[in-house]
Short mmCIF file of C-alpha atoms in Angstrom, two decimals:
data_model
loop_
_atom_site.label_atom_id
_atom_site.label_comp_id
_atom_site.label_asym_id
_atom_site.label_seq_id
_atom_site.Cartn_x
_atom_site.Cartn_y
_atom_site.Cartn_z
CA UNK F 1 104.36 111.14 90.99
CA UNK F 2 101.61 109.49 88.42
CA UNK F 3 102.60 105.87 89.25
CA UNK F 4 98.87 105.96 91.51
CA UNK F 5 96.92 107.25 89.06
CA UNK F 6 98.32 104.75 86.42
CA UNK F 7 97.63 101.25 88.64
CA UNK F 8 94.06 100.92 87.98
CA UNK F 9 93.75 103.40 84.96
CA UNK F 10 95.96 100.55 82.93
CA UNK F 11 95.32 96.81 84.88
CA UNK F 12 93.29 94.58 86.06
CA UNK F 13 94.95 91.70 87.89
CA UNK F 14 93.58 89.80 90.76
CA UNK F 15 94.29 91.01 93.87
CA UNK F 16 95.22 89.21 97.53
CA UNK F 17 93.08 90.45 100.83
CA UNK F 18 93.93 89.19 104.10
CA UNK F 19 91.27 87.26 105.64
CA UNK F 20 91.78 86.48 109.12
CA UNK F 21 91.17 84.48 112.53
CA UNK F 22 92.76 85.34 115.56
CA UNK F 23 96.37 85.84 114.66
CA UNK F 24 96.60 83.54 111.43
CA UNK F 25 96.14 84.76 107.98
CA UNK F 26 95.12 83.34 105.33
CA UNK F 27 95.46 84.85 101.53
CA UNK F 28 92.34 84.38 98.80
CA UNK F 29 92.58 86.09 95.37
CA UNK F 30 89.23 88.26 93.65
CA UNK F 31 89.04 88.48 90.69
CA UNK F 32 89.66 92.24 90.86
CA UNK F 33 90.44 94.69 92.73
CA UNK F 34 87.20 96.87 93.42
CA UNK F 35 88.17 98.80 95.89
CA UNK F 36 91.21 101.22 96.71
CA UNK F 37 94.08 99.62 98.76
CA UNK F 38 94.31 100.75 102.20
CA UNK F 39 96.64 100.42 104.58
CA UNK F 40 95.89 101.30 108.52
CA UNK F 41 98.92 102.07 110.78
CA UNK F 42 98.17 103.06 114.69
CA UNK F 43 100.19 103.43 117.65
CA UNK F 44 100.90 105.94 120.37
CA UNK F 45 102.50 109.10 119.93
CA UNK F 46 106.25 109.44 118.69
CA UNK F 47 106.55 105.85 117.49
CA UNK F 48 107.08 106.87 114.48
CA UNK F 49 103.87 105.87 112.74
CA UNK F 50 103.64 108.71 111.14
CA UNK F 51 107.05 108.97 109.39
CA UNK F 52 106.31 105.27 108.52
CA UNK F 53 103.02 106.25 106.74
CA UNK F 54 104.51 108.93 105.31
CA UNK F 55 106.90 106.70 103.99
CA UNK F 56 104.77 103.92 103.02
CA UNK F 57 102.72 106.38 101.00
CA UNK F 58 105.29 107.91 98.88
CA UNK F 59 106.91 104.34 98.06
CA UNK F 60 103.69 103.04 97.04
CA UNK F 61 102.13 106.12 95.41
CA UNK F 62 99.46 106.40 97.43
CA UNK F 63 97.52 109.12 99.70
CA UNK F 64 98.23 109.99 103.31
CA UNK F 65 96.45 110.78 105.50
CA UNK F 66 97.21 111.54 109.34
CA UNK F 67 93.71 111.28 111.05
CA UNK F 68 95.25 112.59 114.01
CA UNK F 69 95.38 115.45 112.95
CA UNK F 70 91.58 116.13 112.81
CA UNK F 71 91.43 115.70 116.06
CA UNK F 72 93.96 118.15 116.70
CA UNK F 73 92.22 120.86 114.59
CA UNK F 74 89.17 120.10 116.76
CA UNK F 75 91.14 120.36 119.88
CA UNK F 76 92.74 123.53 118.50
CA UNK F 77 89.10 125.03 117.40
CA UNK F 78 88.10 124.03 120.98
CA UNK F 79 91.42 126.20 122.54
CA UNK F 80 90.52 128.98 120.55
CA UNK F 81 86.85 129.26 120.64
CA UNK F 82 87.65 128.76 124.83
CA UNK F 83 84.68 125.93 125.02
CA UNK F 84 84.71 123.67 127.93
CA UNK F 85 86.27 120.15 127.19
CA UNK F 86 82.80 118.78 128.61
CA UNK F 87 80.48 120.96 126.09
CA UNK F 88 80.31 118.04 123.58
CA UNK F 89 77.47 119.51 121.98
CA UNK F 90 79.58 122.22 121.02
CA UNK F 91 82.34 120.63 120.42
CA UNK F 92 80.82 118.26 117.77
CA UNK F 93 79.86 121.40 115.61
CA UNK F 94 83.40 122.72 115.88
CA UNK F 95 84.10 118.73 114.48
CA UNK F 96 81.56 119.00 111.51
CA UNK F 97 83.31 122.19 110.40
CA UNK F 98 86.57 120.76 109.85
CA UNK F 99 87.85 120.96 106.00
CA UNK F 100 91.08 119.64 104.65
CA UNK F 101 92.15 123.05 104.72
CA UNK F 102 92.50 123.34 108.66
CA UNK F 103 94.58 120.45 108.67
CA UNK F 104 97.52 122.76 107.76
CA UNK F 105 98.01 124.57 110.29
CA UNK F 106 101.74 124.74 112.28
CA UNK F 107 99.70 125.14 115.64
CA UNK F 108 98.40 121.75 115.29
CA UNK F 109 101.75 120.43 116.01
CA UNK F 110 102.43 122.18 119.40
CA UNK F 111 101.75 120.43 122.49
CA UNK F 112 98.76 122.50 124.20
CA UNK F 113 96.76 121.03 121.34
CA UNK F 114 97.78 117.55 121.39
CA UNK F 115 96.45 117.57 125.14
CA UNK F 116 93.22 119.31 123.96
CA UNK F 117 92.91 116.61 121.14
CA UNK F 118 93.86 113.61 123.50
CA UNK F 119 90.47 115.27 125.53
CA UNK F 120 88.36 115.68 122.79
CA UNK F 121 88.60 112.42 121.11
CA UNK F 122 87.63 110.87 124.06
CA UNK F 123 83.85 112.07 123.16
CA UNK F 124 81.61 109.85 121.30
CA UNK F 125 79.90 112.30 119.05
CA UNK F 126 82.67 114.40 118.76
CA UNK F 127 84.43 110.55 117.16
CA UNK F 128 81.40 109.88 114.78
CA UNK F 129 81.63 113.58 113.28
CA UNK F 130 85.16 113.50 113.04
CA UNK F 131 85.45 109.57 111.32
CA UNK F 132 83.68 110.27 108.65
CA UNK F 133 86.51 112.24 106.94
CA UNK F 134 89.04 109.42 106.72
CA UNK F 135 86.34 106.80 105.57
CA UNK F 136 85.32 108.78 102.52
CA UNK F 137 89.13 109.87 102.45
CA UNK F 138 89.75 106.17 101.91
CA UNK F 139 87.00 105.27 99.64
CA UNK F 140 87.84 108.31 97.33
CA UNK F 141 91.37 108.84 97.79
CA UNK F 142 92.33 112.40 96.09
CA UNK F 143 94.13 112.97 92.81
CA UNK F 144 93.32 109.28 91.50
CA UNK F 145 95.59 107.47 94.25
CA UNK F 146 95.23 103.90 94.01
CA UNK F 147 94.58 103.59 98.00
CA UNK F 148 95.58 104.93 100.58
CA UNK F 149 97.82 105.05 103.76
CA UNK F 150 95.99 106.80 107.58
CA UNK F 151 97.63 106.64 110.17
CA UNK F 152 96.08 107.06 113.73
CA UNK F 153 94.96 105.78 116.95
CA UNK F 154 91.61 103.60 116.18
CA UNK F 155 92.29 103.07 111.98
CA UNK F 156 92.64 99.13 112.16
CA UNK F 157 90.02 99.04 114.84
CA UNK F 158 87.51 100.99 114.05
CA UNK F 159 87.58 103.50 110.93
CA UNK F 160 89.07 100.67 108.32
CA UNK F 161 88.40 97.31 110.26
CA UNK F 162 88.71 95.92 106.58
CA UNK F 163 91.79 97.20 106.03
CA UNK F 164 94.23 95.39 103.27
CA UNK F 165 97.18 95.68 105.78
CA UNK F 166 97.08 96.65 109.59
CA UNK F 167 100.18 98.19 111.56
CA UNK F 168 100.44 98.42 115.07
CA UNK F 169 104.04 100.56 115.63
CA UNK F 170 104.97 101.08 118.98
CA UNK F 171 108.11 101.79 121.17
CA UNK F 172 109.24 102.51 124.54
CA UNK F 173 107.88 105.55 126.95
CA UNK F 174 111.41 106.81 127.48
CA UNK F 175 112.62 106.80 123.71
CA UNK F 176 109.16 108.27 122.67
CA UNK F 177 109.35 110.81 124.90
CA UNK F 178 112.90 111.62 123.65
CA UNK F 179 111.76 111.74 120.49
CA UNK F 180 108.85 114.24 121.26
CA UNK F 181 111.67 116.17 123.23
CA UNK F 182 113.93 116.17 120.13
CA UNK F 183 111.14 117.71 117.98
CA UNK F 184 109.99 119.96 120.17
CA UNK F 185 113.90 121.41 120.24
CA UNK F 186 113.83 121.37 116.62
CA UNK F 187 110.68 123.77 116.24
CA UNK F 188 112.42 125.60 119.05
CA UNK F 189 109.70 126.06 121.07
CA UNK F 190 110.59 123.85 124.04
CA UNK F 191 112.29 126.47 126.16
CA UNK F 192 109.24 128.93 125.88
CA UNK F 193 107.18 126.30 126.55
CA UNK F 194 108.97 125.43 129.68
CA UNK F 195 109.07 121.51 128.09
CA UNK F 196 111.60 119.00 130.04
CA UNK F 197 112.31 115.21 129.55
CA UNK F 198 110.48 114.53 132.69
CA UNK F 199 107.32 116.91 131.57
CA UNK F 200 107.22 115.44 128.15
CA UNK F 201 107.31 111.86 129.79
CA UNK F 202 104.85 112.53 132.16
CA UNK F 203 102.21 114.34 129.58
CA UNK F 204 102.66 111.50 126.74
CA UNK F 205 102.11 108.79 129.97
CA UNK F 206 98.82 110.80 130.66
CA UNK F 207 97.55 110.71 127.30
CA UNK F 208 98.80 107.04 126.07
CA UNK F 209 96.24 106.28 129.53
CA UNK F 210 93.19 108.72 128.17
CA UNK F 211 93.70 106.86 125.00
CA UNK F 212 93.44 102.94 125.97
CA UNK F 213 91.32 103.54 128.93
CA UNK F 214 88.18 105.68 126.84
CA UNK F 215 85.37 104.09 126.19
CA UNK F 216 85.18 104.88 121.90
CA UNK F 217 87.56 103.63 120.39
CA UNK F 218 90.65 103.02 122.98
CA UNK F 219 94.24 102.98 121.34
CA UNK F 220 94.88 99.12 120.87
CA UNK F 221 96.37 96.92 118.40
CA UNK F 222 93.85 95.34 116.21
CA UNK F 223 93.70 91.24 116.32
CA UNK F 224 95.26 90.97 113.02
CA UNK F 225 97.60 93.23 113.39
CA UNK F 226 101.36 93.23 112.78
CA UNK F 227 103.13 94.42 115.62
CA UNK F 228 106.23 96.48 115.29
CA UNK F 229 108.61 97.70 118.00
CA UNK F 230 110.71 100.95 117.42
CA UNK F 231 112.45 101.39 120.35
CA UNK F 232 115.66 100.43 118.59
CA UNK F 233 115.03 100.49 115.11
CA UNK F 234 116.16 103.26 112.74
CA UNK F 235 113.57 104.83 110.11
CA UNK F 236 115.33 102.45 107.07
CA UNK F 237 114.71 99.38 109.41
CA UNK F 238 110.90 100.45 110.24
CA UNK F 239 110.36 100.70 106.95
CA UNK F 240 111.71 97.69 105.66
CA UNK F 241 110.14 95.44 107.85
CA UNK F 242 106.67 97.39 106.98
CA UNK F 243 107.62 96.44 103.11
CA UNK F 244 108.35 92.92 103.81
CA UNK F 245 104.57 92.64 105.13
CA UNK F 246 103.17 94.90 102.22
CA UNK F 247 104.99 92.35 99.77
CA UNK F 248 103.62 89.55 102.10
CA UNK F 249 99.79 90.69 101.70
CA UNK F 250 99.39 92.79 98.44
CA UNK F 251 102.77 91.90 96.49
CA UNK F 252 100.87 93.02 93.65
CA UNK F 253 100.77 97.05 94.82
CA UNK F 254 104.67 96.50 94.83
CA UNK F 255 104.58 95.77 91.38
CA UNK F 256 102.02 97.74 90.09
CA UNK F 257 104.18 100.80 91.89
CA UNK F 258 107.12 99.80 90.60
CA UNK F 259 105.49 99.63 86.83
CA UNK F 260 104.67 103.19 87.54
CA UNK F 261 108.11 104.77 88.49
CA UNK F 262 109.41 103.12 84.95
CA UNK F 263 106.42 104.35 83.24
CA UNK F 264 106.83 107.86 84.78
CA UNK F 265 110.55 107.78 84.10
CA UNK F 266 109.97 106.71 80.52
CA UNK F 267 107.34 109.73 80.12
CA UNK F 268 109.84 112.01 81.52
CA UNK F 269 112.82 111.02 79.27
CA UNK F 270 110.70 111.38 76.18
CA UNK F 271 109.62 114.82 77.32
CA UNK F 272 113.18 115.60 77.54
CA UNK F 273 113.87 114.17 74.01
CA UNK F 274 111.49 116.43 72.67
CA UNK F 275 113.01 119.43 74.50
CA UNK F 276 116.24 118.48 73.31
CA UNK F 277 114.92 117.88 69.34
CA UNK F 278 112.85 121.04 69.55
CA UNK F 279 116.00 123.27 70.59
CA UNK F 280 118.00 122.00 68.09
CA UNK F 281 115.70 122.61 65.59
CA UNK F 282 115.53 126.33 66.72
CA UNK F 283 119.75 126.53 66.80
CA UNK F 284 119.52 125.01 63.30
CA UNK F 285 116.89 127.53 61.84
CA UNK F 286 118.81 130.15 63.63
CA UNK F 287 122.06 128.93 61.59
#
């Protein structure tokens, strides 16, 4: 989809940033917008932050980016290299060696490696190697995105405190832990893995308290954050209610995206005009 590309390439309208104090927010228009849109979602694990940002991202035309996931490939460096959680001098060069390209790995996704990135994070230098990725990942977001959507633990708070929109989405232990459950069974890996209800409960209780109890960066909600509660909320409803405060703060992204979809759609129809012209030319010459 070219509708990011387009926003910027072809208008200049004022934008709206959130200023705020304490919990109020007030709206003040530049003249134009400098800077690429960005959008900070964090939460705990399986509250669906991620699908969200996913979400948001593909609506909007803009880049993703799921910073938890760097920790994870330093957590799974860490597992495979078998360093000591409390070598954080070597730990922090496994960090500086992380490329977009370790990012894709399916192992990041298992559960031994979540722990080892819940342990890892919690060290300061390992934090200030790793945070430097999603800042310039947010200044310079890839393939000419108009801004960008992370999604993480300590975005609002710490790695995009200036953030156009925050998002703090949360939900209940038991229905996170059910969710965690459900996607282990998906990737099938939960019997090997030994992986109960109770053990998943118990492991994401451990982390969510490594996480708001370290000293960099603890998982919070950021002051001016909007807070969102999954626990009985379907994906469509999540998302929605995420819109409403996208339209509330930057109403202009919404219709600069939406001027993008027609303008792609246009560009495709044409192309398939001229497909259609230039085969029946060739059937006529044929004739």
């Amino acid at each position: 989809m070219q509708a990011g590309n387009k926003i910027f390439a072809h208008t200049k309208r004022a934008c709206q940033l959130m200023h705020t104090t304490g919990r109020r927010h007030t709206i003040s228009a530049q003249a134009v917008q400098q800077k690429p849109v960005t959008i900070a979602v964090d939460g705990p694990a399986a509250s669906g932050k991620g699908t969200l940002s996913r979400n948001l991202a593909k609506e909007l035309s803009l880049a993703h980016l799921d910073t938890g996931l760097l920790y994870r490939a330093v957590g799974y460096k860490t597992l495979q290299a078998g360093v000591q959680f409390d070598d954080e001098a070597r730990i922090e060069q496994l960090a500086q060696s992380i490329e977009a390209s370790d990012l894709a790995s399916p192992e990041l996704r298992s559960e031994a490696t979540g722990a080892a990135a819940s342990k890892v994070s919690t060290l300061l230098r390992v934090r200030a190697a790793v945070g430097k990725f999603p800042k310039q990942f947010a200044e310079n977001p890839p393939d000419g995105a108009a801004g960008a959507v992370l999604d993480g633990r300590d975005v609002g708070t710490v790695l995009l405190p200036n953030a156009n929109l925050k998002l703090f989405i949360t939900a209940s232990d038991e229905v996170r832990a059910q969710r965690r459950l459900d996607e282990l069974k998906s990737r099938g890996g939960h019997q090997d893995e030994g992986v109960t209800f109770e053990k998943v409960l118990q492991d994401m209780q451990e982390r969510d308290r490594r996480d708001r109890e370290r000293a960099a960066a603890p998982l919070k909600a950021a002051d001016d954050a909007v807070i969102i509660d999954t626990s009985n909320m379907s994906e469509a409803q999540v998302m929605k209610a995420s819109m409403a405060e996208v339209k509330r703060v930057c109403p202009w992204l919404l219709e600069e995206a939406q001027w993008g979809l027609r303008a792609d759609a246009a560009a495709a129809q044409g192309a398939h005009a001229t497909r259609s012209m230039s085969f029946v030319g060739t059937v006529a010459v044929a004739h």
